[in-house]
């Protein structure tokens, strides 16, 4: 199959991430002969922009994937669990942006800059990691290769777009209400998000960590393929529209200086170093919004331990944290001739 014959479907095409996926396919000139927009029956018949025109949204059904080579899902975990097996049955390779398949042993969890090789053994469903995990491992992997990471302590400051359009709208509405001396309406988050920080993303688990925090722990180990890396996380929702920020403290087996880390990261794929404290140069969410790179700054040695580094990592959670990473996976599948499904019935 030549690249020009690839047929791509985007499931969840009317959502914020789905629209960004279509935009990313267009911007990167993805070699598709046809792109199909899929969504729920409520959205069928609507249109979404693509390549200067519009795609008419089709209803997502079990039959939607006949003749489709790659399906990029951003329609929620339940939808993915229901429809992804039928896509695979049709011979279609699924790249799924939900949490449904991430920790399934049958499904590689992939960040192309870190573990693209894992795609070679895919079984039809490939999982896109959590947005906060993606940007972190892009920055961690070069350090791990140079000095072997033993432990990571990370605190994230995550934008409301991580909750979807409803999160964006709630922050907008609350800001307007507060400026007009009105009590803010609270529905998406348990408390007011405008001018506030909530140390609570997703549900609390029995160990008192949130599900988001444990995603960062477990996904990092799977992607980096090293159970010896210990990760502990605190995730915080902040009143920012786009761009997740993370403060990471890294302990390595081998000593690595801040200067060495800057050089290593400046040469790493997908990373852009912005780090000159004397000139107040460091990454911010407003720098990352709309950009593809993972930005790293505030690189400095942890003076409390022998082999420690601190760094500040920022990326657009809708771009690299979701849409771009999924499209990059699809690009590797095409470039390496990894389309097709070995066992169409594996997930049924």
Tab-separated table of C-alpha atoms in Angstrom, residues 1-330:
chain	number	residue	atom	x	y	z
A	1	UNK	CA	0.000	0.000	0.000
A	2	UNK	CA	1.434	3.370	-0.944
A	3	UNK	CA	1.142	6.281	1.470
A	4	UNK	CA	-1.227	8.008	-0.963
A	5	UNK	CA	-3.800	5.237	-0.521
A	6	UNK	CA	-4.100	5.533	3.255
A	7	UNK	CA	-7.625	6.180	4.519
A	8	UNK	CA	-7.871	7.824	7.950
A	9	UNK	CA	-10.874	8.187	10.253
A	10	UNK	CA	-11.043	10.545	13.232
A	11	UNK	CA	-13.544	9.379	15.844
A	12	UNK	CA	-14.744	12.186	18.094
A	13	UNK	CA	-14.083	14.699	15.337
A	14	UNK	CA	-16.354	17.413	16.759
A	15	UNK	CA	-14.593	17.649	20.127
A	16	UNK	CA	-11.705	19.971	20.981
A	17	UNK	CA	-9.056	17.273	20.558
A	18	UNK	CA	-10.757	15.739	17.515
A	19	UNK	CA	-10.753	19.088	15.737
A	20	UNK	CA	-7.105	19.549	16.676
A	21	UNK	CA	-6.350	16.117	15.226
A	22	UNK	CA	-7.859	17.132	11.900
A	23	UNK	CA	-5.940	20.407	12.027
A	24	UNK	CA	-2.711	18.531	12.780
A	25	UNK	CA	-3.247	16.047	9.947
A	26	UNK	CA	-3.658	19.016	7.616
A	27	UNK	CA	-0.728	21.044	8.942
A	28	UNK	CA	1.665	18.094	8.752
A	29	UNK	CA	0.424	17.176	5.279
A	30	UNK	CA	-0.375	13.652	6.411
A	31	UNK	CA	-0.358	11.342	3.359
A	32	UNK	CA	-4.016	10.330	3.324
A	33	UNK	CA	-6.142	9.797	0.251
A	34	UNK	CA	-9.271	10.265	2.339
A	35	UNK	CA	-10.130	11.529	5.827
A	36	UNK	CA	-13.437	10.597	7.472
A	37	UNK	CA	-14.931	12.506	10.407
A	38	UNK	CA	-16.890	10.370	12.878
A	39	UNK	CA	-18.888	11.297	15.974
A	40	UNK	CA	-22.027	10.330	17.882
A	41	UNK	CA	-25.464	10.376	16.289
A	42	UNK	CA	-26.057	13.804	17.906
A	43	UNK	CA	-23.303	15.296	15.758
A	44	UNK	CA	-23.977	13.395	12.536
A	45	UNK	CA	-24.571	15.799	9.656
A	46	UNK	CA	-22.574	18.631	11.198
A	47	UNK	CA	-19.410	19.793	9.467
A	48	UNK	CA	-15.820	20.241	10.621
A	49	UNK	CA	-13.104	22.197	8.782
A	50	UNK	CA	-10.387	20.338	6.864
A	51	UNK	CA	-7.970	21.464	4.119
A	52	UNK	CA	-9.824	24.658	3.330
A	53	UNK	CA	-13.155	22.873	3.034
A	54	UNK	CA	-15.454	20.913	5.290
A	55	UNK	CA	-16.006	17.287	6.187
A	56	UNK	CA	-19.536	16.105	6.871
A	57	UNK	CA	-19.571	14.223	10.163
A	58	UNK	CA	-20.777	10.627	9.929
A	59	UNK	CA	-22.272	8.640	12.782
A	60	UNK	CA	-19.802	6.362	14.538
A	61	UNK	CA	-21.002	2.752	14.214
A	62	UNK	CA	-19.479	-0.707	14.238
A	63	UNK	CA	-19.419	-0.583	10.419
A	64	UNK	CA	-17.624	2.764	10.170
A	65	UNK	CA	-14.165	1.264	9.655
A	66	UNK	CA	-14.592	-0.850	6.565
A	67	UNK	CA	-11.907	0.291	4.136
A	68	UNK	CA	-10.220	2.473	6.780
A	69	UNK	CA	-6.505	1.940	7.467
A	70	UNK	CA	-5.984	4.115	10.566
A	71	UNK	CA	-8.598	5.315	13.054
A	72	UNK	CA	-7.575	8.011	15.518
A	73	UNK	CA	-9.940	7.987	18.487
A	74	UNK	CA	-10.665	10.882	20.822
A	75	UNK	CA	-14.178	10.011	21.875
A	76	UNK	CA	-13.802	8.867	25.477
A	77	UNK	CA	-12.878	5.567	27.081
A	78	UNK	CA	-16.293	3.930	26.918
A	79	UNK	CA	-16.694	4.727	23.236
A	80	UNK	CA	-13.222	3.424	22.493
A	81	UNK	CA	-13.821	0.185	24.373
A	82	UNK	CA	-17.024	-0.347	22.400
A	83	UNK	CA	-15.854	0.537	18.895
A	84	UNK	CA	-12.077	-0.048	18.762
A	85	UNK	CA	-12.428	-3.863	18.659
A	86	UNK	CA	-14.753	-3.538	15.648
A	87	UNK	CA	-12.257	-1.267	13.928
A	88	UNK	CA	-9.533	-3.872	14.442
A	89	UNK	CA	-11.918	-6.556	13.183
A	90	UNK	CA	-12.175	-4.510	9.971
A	91	UNK	CA	-8.393	-4.545	9.595
A	92	UNK	CA	-8.005	-0.960	10.810
A	93	UNK	CA	-5.221	0.112	13.182
A	94	UNK	CA	-6.520	2.219	16.088
A	95	UNK	CA	-4.588	5.035	17.781
A	96	UNK	CA	-6.623	5.763	20.900
A	97	UNK	CA	-6.381	8.933	22.964
A	98	UNK	CA	-8.452	7.725	25.936
A	99	UNK	CA	-7.259	5.823	29.004
A	100	UNK	CA	-9.122	2.674	27.912
A	101	UNK	CA	-6.154	0.706	26.539
A	102	UNK	CA	-3.104	2.368	28.066
A	103	UNK	CA	-2.251	-0.272	30.619
A	104	UNK	CA	-3.492	-3.228	28.541
A	105	UNK	CA	-0.530	-5.538	27.919
A	106	UNK	CA	-1.738	-6.147	24.365
A	107	UNK	CA	-1.451	-2.459	23.475
A	108	UNK	CA	1.776	-0.470	23.162
A	109	UNK	CA	1.741	2.910	24.906
A	110	UNK	CA	3.754	5.165	22.650
A	111	UNK	CA	5.494	8.522	22.550
A	112	UNK	CA	7.412	8.443	19.239
A	113	UNK	CA	10.416	10.396	20.565
A	114	UNK	CA	10.789	7.799	23.336
A	115	UNK	CA	9.624	4.337	22.243
A	116	UNK	CA	8.574	4.285	18.587
A	117	UNK	CA	10.072	0.790	18.378
A	118	UNK	CA	7.128	-0.507	20.440
A	119	UNK	CA	4.888	-0.002	17.393
A	120	UNK	CA	6.555	-2.901	15.600
A	121	UNK	CA	4.663	-5.398	17.764
A	122	UNK	CA	1.266	-3.712	17.844
A	123	UNK	CA	-1.852	-5.890	17.765
A	124	UNK	CA	-4.192	-3.340	16.214
A	125	UNK	CA	-4.719	-0.893	19.089
A	126	UNK	CA	-2.062	1.637	20.086
A	127	UNK	CA	-2.608	3.816	23.138
A	128	UNK	CA	-1.819	7.530	23.285
A	129	UNK	CA	-0.563	8.328	26.815
A	130	UNK	CA	-2.002	10.859	29.216
A	131	UNK	CA	-1.138	14.450	28.274
A	132	UNK	CA	0.873	15.138	31.421
A	133	UNK	CA	2.835	11.911	30.973
A	134	UNK	CA	3.703	12.611	27.328
A	135	UNK	CA	5.487	15.896	27.925
A	136	UNK	CA	7.276	14.551	30.991
A	137	UNK	CA	8.763	11.474	29.303
A	138	UNK	CA	9.888	13.496	26.268
A	139	UNK	CA	12.033	15.500	28.689
A	140	UNK	CA	13.031	12.523	30.869
A	141	UNK	CA	14.172	10.095	28.190
A	142	UNK	CA	17.326	11.985	27.098
A	143	UNK	CA	18.376	12.321	30.754
A	144	UNK	CA	17.655	8.639	31.357
A	145	UNK	CA	19.801	7.598	28.412
A	146	UNK	CA	22.689	9.720	29.684
A	147	UNK	CA	22.561	9.085	33.423
A	148	UNK	CA	19.814	6.483	34.222
A	149	UNK	CA	16.956	7.947	36.233
A	150	UNK	CA	16.189	6.361	39.604
A	151	UNK	CA	13.385	8.587	40.896
A	152	UNK	CA	11.138	11.418	39.750
A	153	UNK	CA	9.068	13.735	41.954
A	154	UNK	CA	6.718	15.750	39.774
A	155	UNK	CA	4.053	18.383	40.417
A	156	UNK	CA	1.859	19.358	37.488
A	157	UNK	CA	-0.078	22.575	36.875
A	158	UNK	CA	-2.664	21.589	34.297
A	159	UNK	CA	-4.839	23.747	32.065
A	160	UNK	CA	-8.630	23.532	32.050
A	161	UNK	CA	-8.618	22.421	28.390
A	162	UNK	CA	-7.516	19.060	29.784
A	163	UNK	CA	-11.127	18.679	30.902
A	164	UNK	CA	-12.349	19.518	27.399
A	165	UNK	CA	-14.506	22.334	26.112
A	166	UNK	CA	-16.632	22.294	29.249
A	167	UNK	CA	-13.603	23.188	31.365
A	168	UNK	CA	-12.697	26.084	29.098
A	169	UNK	CA	-16.244	27.409	29.189
A	170	UNK	CA	-16.490	27.152	32.989
A	171	UNK	CA	-13.312	29.183	33.509
A	172	UNK	CA	-14.470	31.826	31.003
A	173	UNK	CA	-17.875	32.075	32.648
A	174	UNK	CA	-16.535	32.268	36.200
A	175	UNK	CA	-14.097	35.056	35.304
A	176	UNK	CA	-16.925	37.112	33.795
A	177	UNK	CA	-19.168	36.459	36.809
A	178	UNK	CA	-16.507	37.419	39.334
A	179	UNK	CA	-15.648	40.640	37.494
A	180	UNK	CA	-19.354	41.483	37.592
A	181	UNK	CA	-19.516	40.837	41.347
A	182	UNK	CA	-21.596	37.670	40.880
A	183	UNK	CA	-21.185	34.333	42.621
A	184	UNK	CA	-19.520	31.936	40.164
A	185	UNK	CA	-21.424	28.915	38.891
A	186	UNK	CA	-19.567	25.706	39.784
A	187	UNK	CA	-20.409	22.506	37.916
A	188	UNK	CA	-17.391	21.017	36.102
A	189	UNK	CA	-14.979	21.146	39.045
A	190	UNK	CA	-15.775	20.631	42.737
A	191	UNK	CA	-14.770	24.213	43.514
A	192	UNK	CA	-14.297	27.522	41.719
A	193	UNK	CA	-11.390	27.269	39.253
A	194	UNK	CA	-11.142	30.978	38.355
A	195	UNK	CA	-8.262	32.560	40.316
A	196	UNK	CA	-7.817	29.289	42.193
A	197	UNK	CA	-5.736	26.101	42.119
A	198	UNK	CA	-7.295	22.687	42.740
A	199	UNK	CA	-4.934	19.900	43.906
A	200	UNK	CA	-7.387	17.373	42.497
A	201	UNK	CA	-7.531	15.982	38.941
A	202	UNK	CA	-9.775	12.964	38.300
A	203	UNK	CA	-11.070	10.790	41.141
A	204	UNK	CA	-9.312	9.949	44.394
A	205	UNK	CA	-8.173	6.338	44.763
A	206	UNK	CA	-7.820	4.163	47.847
A	207	UNK	CA	-4.210	5.282	48.338
A	208	UNK	CA	-5.337	8.951	48.415
A	209	UNK	CA	-3.602	9.700	45.135
A	210	UNK	CA	-5.794	10.767	42.253
A	211	UNK	CA	-6.255	8.684	39.144
A	212	UNK	CA	-4.360	11.345	37.162
A	213	UNK	CA	-1.383	11.029	39.503
A	214	UNK	CA	-1.271	7.261	39.211
A	215	UNK	CA	-1.503	7.532	35.422
A	216	UNK	CA	1.755	9.482	35.468
A	217	UNK	CA	3.348	6.852	37.712
A	218	UNK	CA	2.286	3.765	35.787
A	219	UNK	CA	2.444	5.122	32.262
A	220	UNK	CA	5.979	6.451	32.695
A	221	UNK	CA	7.272	3.010	33.642
A	222	UNK	CA	5.517	1.359	30.680
A	223	UNK	CA	6.683	3.909	28.109
A	224	UNK	CA	10.280	4.073	29.325
A	225	UNK	CA	10.354	0.281	29.779
A	226	UNK	CA	12.147	0.459	33.105
A	227	UNK	CA	10.346	-0.673	36.279
A	228	UNK	CA	13.295	0.666	38.262
A	229	UNK	CA	12.164	4.258	37.686
A	230	UNK	CA	10.179	5.412	40.706
A	231	UNK	CA	7.676	8.213	40.144
A	232	UNK	CA	5.536	10.140	42.598
A	233	UNK	CA	3.179	12.862	41.414
A	234	UNK	CA	0.897	15.662	42.590
A	235	UNK	CA	-1.423	17.001	39.897
A	236	UNK	CA	-3.059	20.420	40.150
A	237	UNK	CA	-5.714	22.087	37.979
A	238	UNK	CA	-4.919	25.759	37.417
A	239	UNK	CA	-6.846	28.639	35.782
A	240	UNK	CA	-4.952	28.465	32.468
A	241	UNK	CA	-6.713	27.702	29.188
A	242	UNK	CA	-3.987	25.858	27.258
A	243	UNK	CA	-0.642	24.420	28.305
A	244	UNK	CA	0.338	22.072	31.120
A	245	UNK	CA	3.363	22.952	33.266
A	246	UNK	CA	5.348	20.536	35.407
A	247	UNK	CA	8.024	20.909	38.058
A	248	UNK	CA	10.193	17.809	38.034
A	249	UNK	CA	12.838	16.710	40.511
A	250	UNK	CA	14.994	13.934	39.075
A	251	UNK	CA	17.493	11.670	40.827
A	252	UNK	CA	19.955	9.812	38.588
A	253	UNK	CA	22.448	7.008	39.114
A	254	UNK	CA	25.226	8.921	37.368
A	255	UNK	CA	26.076	12.536	38.164
A	256	UNK	CA	24.943	14.955	35.473
A	257	UNK	CA	25.444	18.698	35.744
A	258	UNK	CA	22.871	21.298	34.808
A	259	UNK	CA	25.118	22.434	31.951
A	260	UNK	CA	25.354	18.873	30.620
A	261	UNK	CA	21.583	18.464	30.935
A	262	UNK	CA	20.981	21.639	28.910
A	263	UNK	CA	23.207	20.364	26.105
A	264	UNK	CA	21.588	16.920	26.108
A	265	UNK	CA	18.063	18.332	26.081
A	266	UNK	CA	18.858	20.927	23.405
A	267	UNK	CA	19.794	18.038	21.088
A	268	UNK	CA	16.810	15.850	21.977
A	269	UNK	CA	13.962	15.307	19.486
A	270	UNK	CA	10.821	17.289	20.231
A	271	UNK	CA	12.459	19.404	22.951
A	272	UNK	CA	13.160	23.136	22.981
A	273	UNK	CA	15.275	24.513	25.812
A	274	UNK	CA	14.378	27.993	27.103
A	275	UNK	CA	16.696	28.501	30.029
A	276	UNK	CA	18.456	31.764	30.840
A	277	UNK	CA	17.496	32.870	34.364
A	278	UNK	CA	19.565	36.049	34.164
A	279	UNK	CA	17.364	37.260	31.319
A	280	UNK	CA	14.123	35.877	32.866
A	281	UNK	CA	13.908	33.286	30.072
A	282	UNK	CA	12.007	30.150	30.992
A	283	UNK	CA	9.016	28.295	29.492
A	284	UNK	CA	5.475	29.418	30.195
A	285	UNK	CA	2.085	28.081	29.178
A	286	UNK	CA	1.525	31.076	26.911
A	287	UNK	CA	4.724	30.160	25.046
A	288	UNK	CA	3.630	26.561	24.515
A	289	UNK	CA	0.040	27.229	23.421
A	290	UNK	CA	-0.321	26.240	19.782
A	291	UNK	CA	3.234	24.886	19.563
A	292	UNK	CA	4.447	21.328	18.968
A	293	UNK	CA	7.584	21.209	21.099
A	294	UNK	CA	8.045	20.285	24.740
A	295	UNK	CA	9.705	23.305	26.359
A	296	UNK	CA	12.213	22.827	29.180
A	297	UNK	CA	13.821	25.405	31.452
A	298	UNK	CA	14.829	26.221	35.044
A	299	UNK	CA	17.369	23.384	34.733
A	300	UNK	CA	19.455	23.328	37.898
A	301	UNK	CA	21.152	20.876	40.211
A	302	UNK	CA	19.405	19.732	43.360
A	303	UNK	CA	21.858	20.709	46.065
A	304	UNK	CA	20.279	18.395	48.655
A	305	UNK	CA	21.340	15.126	46.966
A	306	UNK	CA	24.427	13.917	45.099
A	307	UNK	CA	22.841	13.255	41.703
A	308	UNK	CA	19.787	15.456	41.359
A	309	UNK	CA	18.283	17.838	38.839
A	310	UNK	CA	15.295	20.167	38.856
A	311	UNK	CA	13.550	21.271	35.682
A	312	UNK	CA	10.380	22.995	34.492
A	313	UNK	CA	8.553	21.342	31.579
A	314	UNK	CA	5.753	22.964	29.561
A	315	UNK	CA	3.736	21.802	26.540
A	316	UNK	CA	0.406	22.381	24.828
A	317	UNK	CA	-1.760	19.609	26.242
A	318	UNK	CA	-4.054	19.560	23.208
A	319	UNK	CA	-1.157	19.490	20.696
A	320	UNK	CA	1.752	17.335	21.916
A	321	UNK	CA	-0.321	16.112	24.829
A	322	UNK	CA	-2.955	14.616	22.548
A	323	UNK	CA	-3.477	15.375	18.841
A	324	UNK	CA	0.120	15.725	17.696
A	325	UNK	CA	1.340	12.624	19.499
A	326	UNK	CA	-1.454	10.563	17.933
A	327	UNK	CA	-0.691	11.867	14.439
A	328	UNK	CA	3.025	11.219	14.957
A	329	UNK	CA	2.185	7.607	15.799
A	330	UNK	CA	0.143	7.363	12.607
